[in-house]
PDB file of C-alpha atoms in Angstrom:
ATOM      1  CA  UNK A   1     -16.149 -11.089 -35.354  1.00  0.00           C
ATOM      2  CA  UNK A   2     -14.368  -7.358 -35.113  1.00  0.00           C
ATOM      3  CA  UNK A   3     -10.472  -7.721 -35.117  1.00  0.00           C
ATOM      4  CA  UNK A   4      -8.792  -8.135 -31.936  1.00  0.00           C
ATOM      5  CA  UNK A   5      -7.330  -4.690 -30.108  1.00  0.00           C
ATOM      6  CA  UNK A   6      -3.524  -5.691 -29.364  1.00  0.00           C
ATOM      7  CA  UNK A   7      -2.384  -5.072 -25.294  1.00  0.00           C
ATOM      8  CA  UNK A   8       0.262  -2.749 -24.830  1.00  0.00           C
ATOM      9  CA  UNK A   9       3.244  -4.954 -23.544  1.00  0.00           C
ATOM     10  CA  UNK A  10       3.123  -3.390 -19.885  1.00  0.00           C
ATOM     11  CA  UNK A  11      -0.861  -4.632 -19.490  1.00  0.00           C
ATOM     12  CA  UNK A  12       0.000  -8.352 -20.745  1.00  0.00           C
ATOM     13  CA  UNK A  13       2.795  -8.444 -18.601  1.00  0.00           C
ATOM     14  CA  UNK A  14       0.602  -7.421 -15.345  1.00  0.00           C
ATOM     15  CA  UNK A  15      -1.772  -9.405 -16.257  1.00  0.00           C
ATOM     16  CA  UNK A  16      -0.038 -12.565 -17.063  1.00  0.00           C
ATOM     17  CA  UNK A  17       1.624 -12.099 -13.762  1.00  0.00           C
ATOM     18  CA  UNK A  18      -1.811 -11.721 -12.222  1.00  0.00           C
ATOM     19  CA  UNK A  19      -2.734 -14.990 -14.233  1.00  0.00           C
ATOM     20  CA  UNK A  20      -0.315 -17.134 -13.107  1.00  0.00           C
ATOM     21  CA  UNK A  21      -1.001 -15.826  -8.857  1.00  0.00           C
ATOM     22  CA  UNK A  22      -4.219 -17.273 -10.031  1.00  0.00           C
ATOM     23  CA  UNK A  23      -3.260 -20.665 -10.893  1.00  0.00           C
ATOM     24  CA  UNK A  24      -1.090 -20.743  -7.564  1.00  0.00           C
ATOM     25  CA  UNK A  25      -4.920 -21.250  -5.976  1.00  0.00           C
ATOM     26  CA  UNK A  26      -4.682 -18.849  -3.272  1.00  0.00           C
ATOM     27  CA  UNK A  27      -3.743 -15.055  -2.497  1.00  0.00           C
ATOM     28  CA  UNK A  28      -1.389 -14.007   0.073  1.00  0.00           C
ATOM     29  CA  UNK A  29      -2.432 -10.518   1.026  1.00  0.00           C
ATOM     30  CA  UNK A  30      -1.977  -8.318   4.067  1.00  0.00           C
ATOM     31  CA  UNK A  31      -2.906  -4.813   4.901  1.00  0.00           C
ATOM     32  CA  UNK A  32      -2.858  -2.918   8.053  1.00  0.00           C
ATOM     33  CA  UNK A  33      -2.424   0.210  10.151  1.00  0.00           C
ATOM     34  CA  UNK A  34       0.483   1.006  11.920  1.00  0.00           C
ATOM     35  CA  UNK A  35      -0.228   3.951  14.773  1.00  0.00           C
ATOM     36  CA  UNK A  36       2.215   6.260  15.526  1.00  0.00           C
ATOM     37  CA  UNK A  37       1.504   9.303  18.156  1.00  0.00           C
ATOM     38  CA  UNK A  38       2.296  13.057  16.836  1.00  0.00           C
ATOM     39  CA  UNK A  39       4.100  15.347  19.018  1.00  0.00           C
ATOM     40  CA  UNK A  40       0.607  16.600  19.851  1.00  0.00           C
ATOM     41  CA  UNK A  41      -0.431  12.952  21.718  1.00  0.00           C
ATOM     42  CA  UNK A  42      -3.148  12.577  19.112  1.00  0.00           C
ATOM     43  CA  UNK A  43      -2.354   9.249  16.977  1.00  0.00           C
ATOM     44  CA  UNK A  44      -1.042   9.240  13.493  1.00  0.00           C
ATOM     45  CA  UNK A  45      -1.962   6.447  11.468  1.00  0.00           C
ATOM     46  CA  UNK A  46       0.625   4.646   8.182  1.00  0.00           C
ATOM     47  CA  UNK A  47      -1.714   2.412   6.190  1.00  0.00           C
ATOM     48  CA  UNK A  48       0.787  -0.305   5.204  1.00  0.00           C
ATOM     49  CA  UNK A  49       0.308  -3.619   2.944  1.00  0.00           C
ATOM     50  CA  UNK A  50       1.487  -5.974   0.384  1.00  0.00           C
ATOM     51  CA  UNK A  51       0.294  -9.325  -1.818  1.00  0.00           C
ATOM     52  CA  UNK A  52       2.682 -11.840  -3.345  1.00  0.00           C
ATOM     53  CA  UNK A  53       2.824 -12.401  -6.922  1.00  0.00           C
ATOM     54  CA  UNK A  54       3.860 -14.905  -9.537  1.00  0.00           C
ATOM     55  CA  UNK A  55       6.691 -13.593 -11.647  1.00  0.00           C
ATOM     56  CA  UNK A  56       7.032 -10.715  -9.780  1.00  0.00           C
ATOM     57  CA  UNK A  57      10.069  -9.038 -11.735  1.00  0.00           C
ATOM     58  CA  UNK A  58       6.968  -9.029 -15.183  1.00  0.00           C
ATOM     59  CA  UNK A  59       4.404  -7.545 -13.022  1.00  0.00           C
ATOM     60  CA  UNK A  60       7.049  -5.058 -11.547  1.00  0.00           C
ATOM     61  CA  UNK A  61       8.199  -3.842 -15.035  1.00  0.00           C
ATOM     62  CA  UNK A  62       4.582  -3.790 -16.397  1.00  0.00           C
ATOM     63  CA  UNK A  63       3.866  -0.951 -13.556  1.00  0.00           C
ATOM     64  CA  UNK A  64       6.480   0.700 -13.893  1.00  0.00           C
ATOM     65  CA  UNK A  65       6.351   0.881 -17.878  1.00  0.00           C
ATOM     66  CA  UNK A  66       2.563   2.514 -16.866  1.00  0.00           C
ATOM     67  CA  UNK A  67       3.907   4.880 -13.977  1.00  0.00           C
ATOM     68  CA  UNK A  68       6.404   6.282 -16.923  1.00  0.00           C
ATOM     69  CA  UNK A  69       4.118   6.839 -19.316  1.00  0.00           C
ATOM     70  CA  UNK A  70       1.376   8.251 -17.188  1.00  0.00           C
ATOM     71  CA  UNK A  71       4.038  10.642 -14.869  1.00  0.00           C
ATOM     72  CA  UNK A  72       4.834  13.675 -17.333  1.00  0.00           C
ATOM     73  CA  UNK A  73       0.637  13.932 -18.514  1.00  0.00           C
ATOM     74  CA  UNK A  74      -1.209  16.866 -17.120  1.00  0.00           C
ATOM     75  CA  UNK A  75      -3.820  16.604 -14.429  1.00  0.00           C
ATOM     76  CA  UNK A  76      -1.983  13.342 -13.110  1.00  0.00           C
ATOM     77  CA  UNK A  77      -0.008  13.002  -9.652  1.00  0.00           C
ATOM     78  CA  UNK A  78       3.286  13.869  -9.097  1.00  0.00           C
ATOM     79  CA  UNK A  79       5.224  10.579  -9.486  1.00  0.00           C
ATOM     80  CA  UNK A  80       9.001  10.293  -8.201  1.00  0.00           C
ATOM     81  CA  UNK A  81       9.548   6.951  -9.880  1.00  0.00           C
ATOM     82  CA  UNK A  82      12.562   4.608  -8.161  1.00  0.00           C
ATOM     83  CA  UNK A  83      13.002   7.083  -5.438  1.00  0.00           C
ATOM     84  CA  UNK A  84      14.788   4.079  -2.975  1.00  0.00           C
ATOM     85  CA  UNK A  85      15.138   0.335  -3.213  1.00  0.00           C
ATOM     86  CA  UNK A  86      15.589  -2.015   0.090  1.00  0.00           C
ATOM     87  CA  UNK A  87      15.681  -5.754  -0.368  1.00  0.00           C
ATOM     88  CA  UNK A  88      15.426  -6.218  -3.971  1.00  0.00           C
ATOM     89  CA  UNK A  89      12.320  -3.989  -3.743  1.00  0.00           C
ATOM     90  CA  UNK A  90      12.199  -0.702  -5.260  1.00  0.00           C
ATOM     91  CA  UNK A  91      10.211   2.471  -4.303  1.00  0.00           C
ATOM     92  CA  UNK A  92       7.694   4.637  -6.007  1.00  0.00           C
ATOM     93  CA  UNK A  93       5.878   7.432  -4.490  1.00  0.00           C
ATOM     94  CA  UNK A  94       2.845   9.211  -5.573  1.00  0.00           C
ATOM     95  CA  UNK A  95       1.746  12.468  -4.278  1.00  0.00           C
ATOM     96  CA  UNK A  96      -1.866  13.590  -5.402  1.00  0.00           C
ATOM     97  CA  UNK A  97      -2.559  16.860  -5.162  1.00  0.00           C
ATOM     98  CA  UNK A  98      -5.835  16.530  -3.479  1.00  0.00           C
ATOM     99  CA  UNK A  99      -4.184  14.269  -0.694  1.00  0.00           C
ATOM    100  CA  UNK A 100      -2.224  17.159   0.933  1.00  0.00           C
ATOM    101  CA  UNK A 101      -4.857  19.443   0.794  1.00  0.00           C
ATOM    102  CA  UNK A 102      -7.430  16.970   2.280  1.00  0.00           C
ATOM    103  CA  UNK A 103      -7.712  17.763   5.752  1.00  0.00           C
ATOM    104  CA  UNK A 104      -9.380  14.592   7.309  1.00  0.00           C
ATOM    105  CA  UNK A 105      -6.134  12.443   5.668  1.00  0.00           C
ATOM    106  CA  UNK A 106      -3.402  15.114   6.850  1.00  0.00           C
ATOM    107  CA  UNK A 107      -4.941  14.036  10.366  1.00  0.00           C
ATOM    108  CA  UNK A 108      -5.126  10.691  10.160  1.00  0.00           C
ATOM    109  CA  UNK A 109      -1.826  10.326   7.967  1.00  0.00           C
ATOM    110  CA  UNK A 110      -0.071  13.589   9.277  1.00  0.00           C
ATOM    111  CA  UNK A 111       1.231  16.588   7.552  1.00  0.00           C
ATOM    112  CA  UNK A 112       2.110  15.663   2.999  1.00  0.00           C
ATOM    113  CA  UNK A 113       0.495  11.976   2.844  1.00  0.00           C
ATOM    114  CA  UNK A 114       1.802  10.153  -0.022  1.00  0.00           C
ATOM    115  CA  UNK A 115       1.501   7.014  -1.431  1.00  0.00           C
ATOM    116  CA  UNK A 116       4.511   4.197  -1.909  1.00  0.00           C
ATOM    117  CA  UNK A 117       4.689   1.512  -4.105  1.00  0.00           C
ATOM    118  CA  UNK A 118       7.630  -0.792  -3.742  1.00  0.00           C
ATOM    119  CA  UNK A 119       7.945  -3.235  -6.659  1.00  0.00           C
ATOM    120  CA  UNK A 120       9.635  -6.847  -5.997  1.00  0.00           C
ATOM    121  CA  UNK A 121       9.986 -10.049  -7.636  1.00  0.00           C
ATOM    122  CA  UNK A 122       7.665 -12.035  -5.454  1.00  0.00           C
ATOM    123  CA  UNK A 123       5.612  -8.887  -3.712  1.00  0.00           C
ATOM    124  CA  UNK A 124       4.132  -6.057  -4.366  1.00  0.00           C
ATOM    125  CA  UNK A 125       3.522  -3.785  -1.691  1.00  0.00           C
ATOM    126  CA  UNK A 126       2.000  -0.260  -0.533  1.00  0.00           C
ATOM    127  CA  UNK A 127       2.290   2.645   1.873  1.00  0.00           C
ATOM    128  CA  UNK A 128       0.052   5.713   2.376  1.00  0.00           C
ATOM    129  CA  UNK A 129       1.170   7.420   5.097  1.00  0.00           C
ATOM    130  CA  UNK A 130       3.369  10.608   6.384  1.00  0.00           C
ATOM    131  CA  UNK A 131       6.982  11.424   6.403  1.00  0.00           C
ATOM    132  CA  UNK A 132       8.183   8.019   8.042  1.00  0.00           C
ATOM    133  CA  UNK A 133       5.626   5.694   5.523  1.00  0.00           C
ATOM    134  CA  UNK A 134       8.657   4.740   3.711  1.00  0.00           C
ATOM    135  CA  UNK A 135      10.596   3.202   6.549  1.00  0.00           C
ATOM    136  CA  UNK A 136       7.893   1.687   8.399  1.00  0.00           C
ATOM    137  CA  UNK A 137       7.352  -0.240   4.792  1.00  0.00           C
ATOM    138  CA  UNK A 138      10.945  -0.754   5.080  1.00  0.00           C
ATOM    139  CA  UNK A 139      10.390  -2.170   8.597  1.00  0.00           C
ATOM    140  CA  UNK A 140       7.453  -4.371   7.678  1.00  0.00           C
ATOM    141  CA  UNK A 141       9.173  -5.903   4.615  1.00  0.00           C
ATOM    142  CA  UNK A 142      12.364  -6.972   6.786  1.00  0.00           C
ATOM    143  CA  UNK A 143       9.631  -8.752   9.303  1.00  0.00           C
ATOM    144  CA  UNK A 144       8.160 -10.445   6.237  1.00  0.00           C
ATOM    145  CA  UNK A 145      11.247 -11.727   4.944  1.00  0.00           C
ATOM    146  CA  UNK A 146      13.072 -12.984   8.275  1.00  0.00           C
ATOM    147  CA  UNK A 147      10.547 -14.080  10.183  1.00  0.00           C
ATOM    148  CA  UNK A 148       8.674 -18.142   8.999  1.00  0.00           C
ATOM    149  CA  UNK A 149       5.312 -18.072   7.652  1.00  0.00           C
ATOM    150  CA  UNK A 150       3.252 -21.165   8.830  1.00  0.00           C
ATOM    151  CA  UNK A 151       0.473 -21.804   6.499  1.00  0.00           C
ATOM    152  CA  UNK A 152      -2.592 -23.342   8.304  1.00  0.00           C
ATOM    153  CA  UNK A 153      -3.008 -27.220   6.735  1.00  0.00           C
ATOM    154  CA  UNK A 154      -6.365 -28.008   5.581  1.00  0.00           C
ATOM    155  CA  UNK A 155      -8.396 -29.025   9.077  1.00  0.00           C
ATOM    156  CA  UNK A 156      -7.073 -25.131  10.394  1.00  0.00           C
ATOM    157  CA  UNK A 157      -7.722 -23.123   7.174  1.00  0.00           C
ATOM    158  CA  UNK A 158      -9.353 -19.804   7.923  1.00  0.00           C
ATOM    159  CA  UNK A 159      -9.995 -17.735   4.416  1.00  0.00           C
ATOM    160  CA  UNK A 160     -10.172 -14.393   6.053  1.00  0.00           C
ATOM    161  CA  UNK A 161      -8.807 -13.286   9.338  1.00  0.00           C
ATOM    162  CA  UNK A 162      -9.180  -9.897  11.203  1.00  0.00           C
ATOM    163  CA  UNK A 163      -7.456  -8.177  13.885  1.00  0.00           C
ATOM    164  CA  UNK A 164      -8.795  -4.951  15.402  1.00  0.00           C
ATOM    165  CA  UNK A 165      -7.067  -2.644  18.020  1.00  0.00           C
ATOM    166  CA  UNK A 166      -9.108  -0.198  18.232  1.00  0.00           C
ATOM    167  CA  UNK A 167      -6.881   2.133  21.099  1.00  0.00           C
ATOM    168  CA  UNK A 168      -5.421   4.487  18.972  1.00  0.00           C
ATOM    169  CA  UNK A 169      -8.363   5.151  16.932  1.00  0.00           C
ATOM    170  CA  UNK A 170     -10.647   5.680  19.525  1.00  0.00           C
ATOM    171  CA  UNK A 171      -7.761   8.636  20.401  1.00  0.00           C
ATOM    172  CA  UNK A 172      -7.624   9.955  17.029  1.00  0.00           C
ATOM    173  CA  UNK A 173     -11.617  10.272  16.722  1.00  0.00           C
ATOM    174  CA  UNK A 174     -12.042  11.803  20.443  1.00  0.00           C
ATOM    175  CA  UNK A 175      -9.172  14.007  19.363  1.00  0.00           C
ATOM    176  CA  UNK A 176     -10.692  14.877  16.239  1.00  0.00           C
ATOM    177  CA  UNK A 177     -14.054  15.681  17.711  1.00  0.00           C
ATOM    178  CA  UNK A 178     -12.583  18.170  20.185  1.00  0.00           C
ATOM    179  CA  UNK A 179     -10.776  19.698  17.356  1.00  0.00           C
ATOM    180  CA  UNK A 180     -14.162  19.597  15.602  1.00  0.00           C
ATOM    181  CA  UNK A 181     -16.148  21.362  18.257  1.00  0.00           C
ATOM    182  CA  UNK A 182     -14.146  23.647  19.090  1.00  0.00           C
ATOM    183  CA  UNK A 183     -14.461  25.580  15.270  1.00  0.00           C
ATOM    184  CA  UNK A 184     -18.748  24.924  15.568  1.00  0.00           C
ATOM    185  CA  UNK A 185     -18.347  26.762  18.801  1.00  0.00           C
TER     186      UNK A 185
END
């Protein structure tokens, strides 16, 4: 049997956060899109989400242990590592290269997309999105903490649940297309 590789400290403390989410039996996860219209009238879009975790405060130091050790390598994203906190959650944010550059996300997410990570100790949670990602996450987070989460009992349990508004996207993608047609033409 070949010799066991040791786990850098930061992966066994992810993943023995991950473990014991596990044993809780379920996953509380969320994402969605918030809409907000550019000065243009076209929509922009934040994609905005979270997931609770066991021993969150382990999980959070694991990542960022990672982010530090990954941020100063060439080739990698630019990382601005505990750029905020707001609730006992602090902020990371990731801008790739590629992202601002990438025209179908700077009109769907507006003008330098980035991504946030805001680390907790019972949530994780994420926002890729435009100048005001940060404080719709902000927004969202306060919601999550003030307002009561029923869970379903047994006879009501739905595993997956979906809710599409699909207004502002239909905008976005006529807006697109006339944006579209107009450089073919």
């Amino acid at each position: 049997m070949p010799p066991k590789i040791p786990v850098p400290p930061a992966l066994h403390d992810i993943f023995e956060s991950l473990r014991e989410t596990a044993k809780t039996g379920h996953v509380d996860f969320f994402a969605q899109f918030i809409a907000d219209t550019k000065s243009e009238g076209t929509p922009q879009f934040t994609l905005i989400g979270g997931a609770k975790v066991a021993d969150g405060t382990r999980f959070a130091g694991g990542v960022t242990e990672i982010l530090n050790q990954l941020k100063d390598r060439p080739g990698m994203a630019r990382m601005d590592l505990s750029i905020d906190t707001h609730a006992g959650v602090t902020f990371h944010r990731i801008s790739p290269a590629g992202l601002e550059r990438d025209e179908g996300a700077q009109e769907t997410f507006g003008s330098k997309p980035a991504f946030y990570l805001g680390l907790g100790s019972q949530a994780v949670w994420f926002a890729l999105g435009g100048a005001d990602a940060l404080s719709q996450l902000k927004l969202v987070i306060d919601r999550a903490n003030t307002e009561p989460v029923a869970r379903p009992d047994r006879r009501d349990f739905i595993p997956f649940q979906f809710h599409l508004h699909m207004k502002k996207w239909i905008e976005l993608g006529e807006a697109n297309g006339e944006k579209r047609m107009t450089r073919i033409e």
